[in-house]
XYZ file of C-alpha atoms in Angstrom:
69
model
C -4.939 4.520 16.758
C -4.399 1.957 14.226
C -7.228 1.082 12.074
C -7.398 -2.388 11.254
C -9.014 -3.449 7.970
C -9.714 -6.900 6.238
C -8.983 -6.719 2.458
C -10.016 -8.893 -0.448
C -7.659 -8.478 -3.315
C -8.630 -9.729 -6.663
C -6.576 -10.628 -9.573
C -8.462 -12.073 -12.713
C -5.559 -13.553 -15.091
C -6.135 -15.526 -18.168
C -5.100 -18.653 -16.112
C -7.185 -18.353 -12.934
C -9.237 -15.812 -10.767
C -6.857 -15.535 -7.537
C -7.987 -14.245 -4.513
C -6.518 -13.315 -1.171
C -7.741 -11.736 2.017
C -5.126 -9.238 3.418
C -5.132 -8.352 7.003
C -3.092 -6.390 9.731
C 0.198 -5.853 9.013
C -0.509 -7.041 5.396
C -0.042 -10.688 6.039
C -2.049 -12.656 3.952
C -4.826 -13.973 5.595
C -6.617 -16.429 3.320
C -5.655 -17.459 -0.166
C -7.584 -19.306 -3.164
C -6.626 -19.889 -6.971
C -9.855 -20.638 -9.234
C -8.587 -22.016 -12.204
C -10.136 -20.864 -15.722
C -11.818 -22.891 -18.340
C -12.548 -21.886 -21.622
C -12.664 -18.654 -20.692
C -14.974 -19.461 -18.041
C -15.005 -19.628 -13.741
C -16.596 -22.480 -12.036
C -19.131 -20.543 -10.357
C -19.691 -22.807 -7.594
C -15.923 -22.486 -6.787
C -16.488 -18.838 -6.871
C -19.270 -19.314 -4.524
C -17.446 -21.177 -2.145
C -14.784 -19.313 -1.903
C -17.136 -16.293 -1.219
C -18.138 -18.322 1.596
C -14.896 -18.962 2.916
C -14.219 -15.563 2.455
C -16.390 -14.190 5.533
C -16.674 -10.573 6.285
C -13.994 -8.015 4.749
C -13.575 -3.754 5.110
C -12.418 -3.355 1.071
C -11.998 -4.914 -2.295
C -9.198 -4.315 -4.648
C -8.890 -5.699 -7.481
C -5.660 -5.880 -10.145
C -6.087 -4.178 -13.756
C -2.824 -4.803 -16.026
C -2.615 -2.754 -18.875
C -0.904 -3.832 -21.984
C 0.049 -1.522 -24.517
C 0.130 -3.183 -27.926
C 2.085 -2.262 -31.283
């Protein structure tokens, strides 16, 4: 049996907070980029795309690691 799972994946950059939904078959589902300024996410876009969002199984969210020197 196949389980089938809705899954929010999160990748904070230092040019925008993107998010996707990722569903069966891993096809992207729903997509939104939420631009940064000054450091900073509008949190009513944030909101709002929560919204959007609806119900999902998992998050996931992207960590790069940059080794320096």
């Amino acid at each position: 049996m196949a389980v089938l799972m809705r899954v929010l994946v999160v990748n904070a950059g230092s040019s925008g907070l993107k998010l996707s939904v990722v569903g069966a078959g891993e096809r992207v589902e729903w997509s939104r980029v939420i631009p940064v300024q000054d450091q900073v996410w509008d949190e009513r876009e944030v909101e709002r795309a929560s919204a959007e969002v609806g119900v999902v199984d998992a998050v996931g969210h992207r960590v790069v690691r940059r080794v320096l020197g």
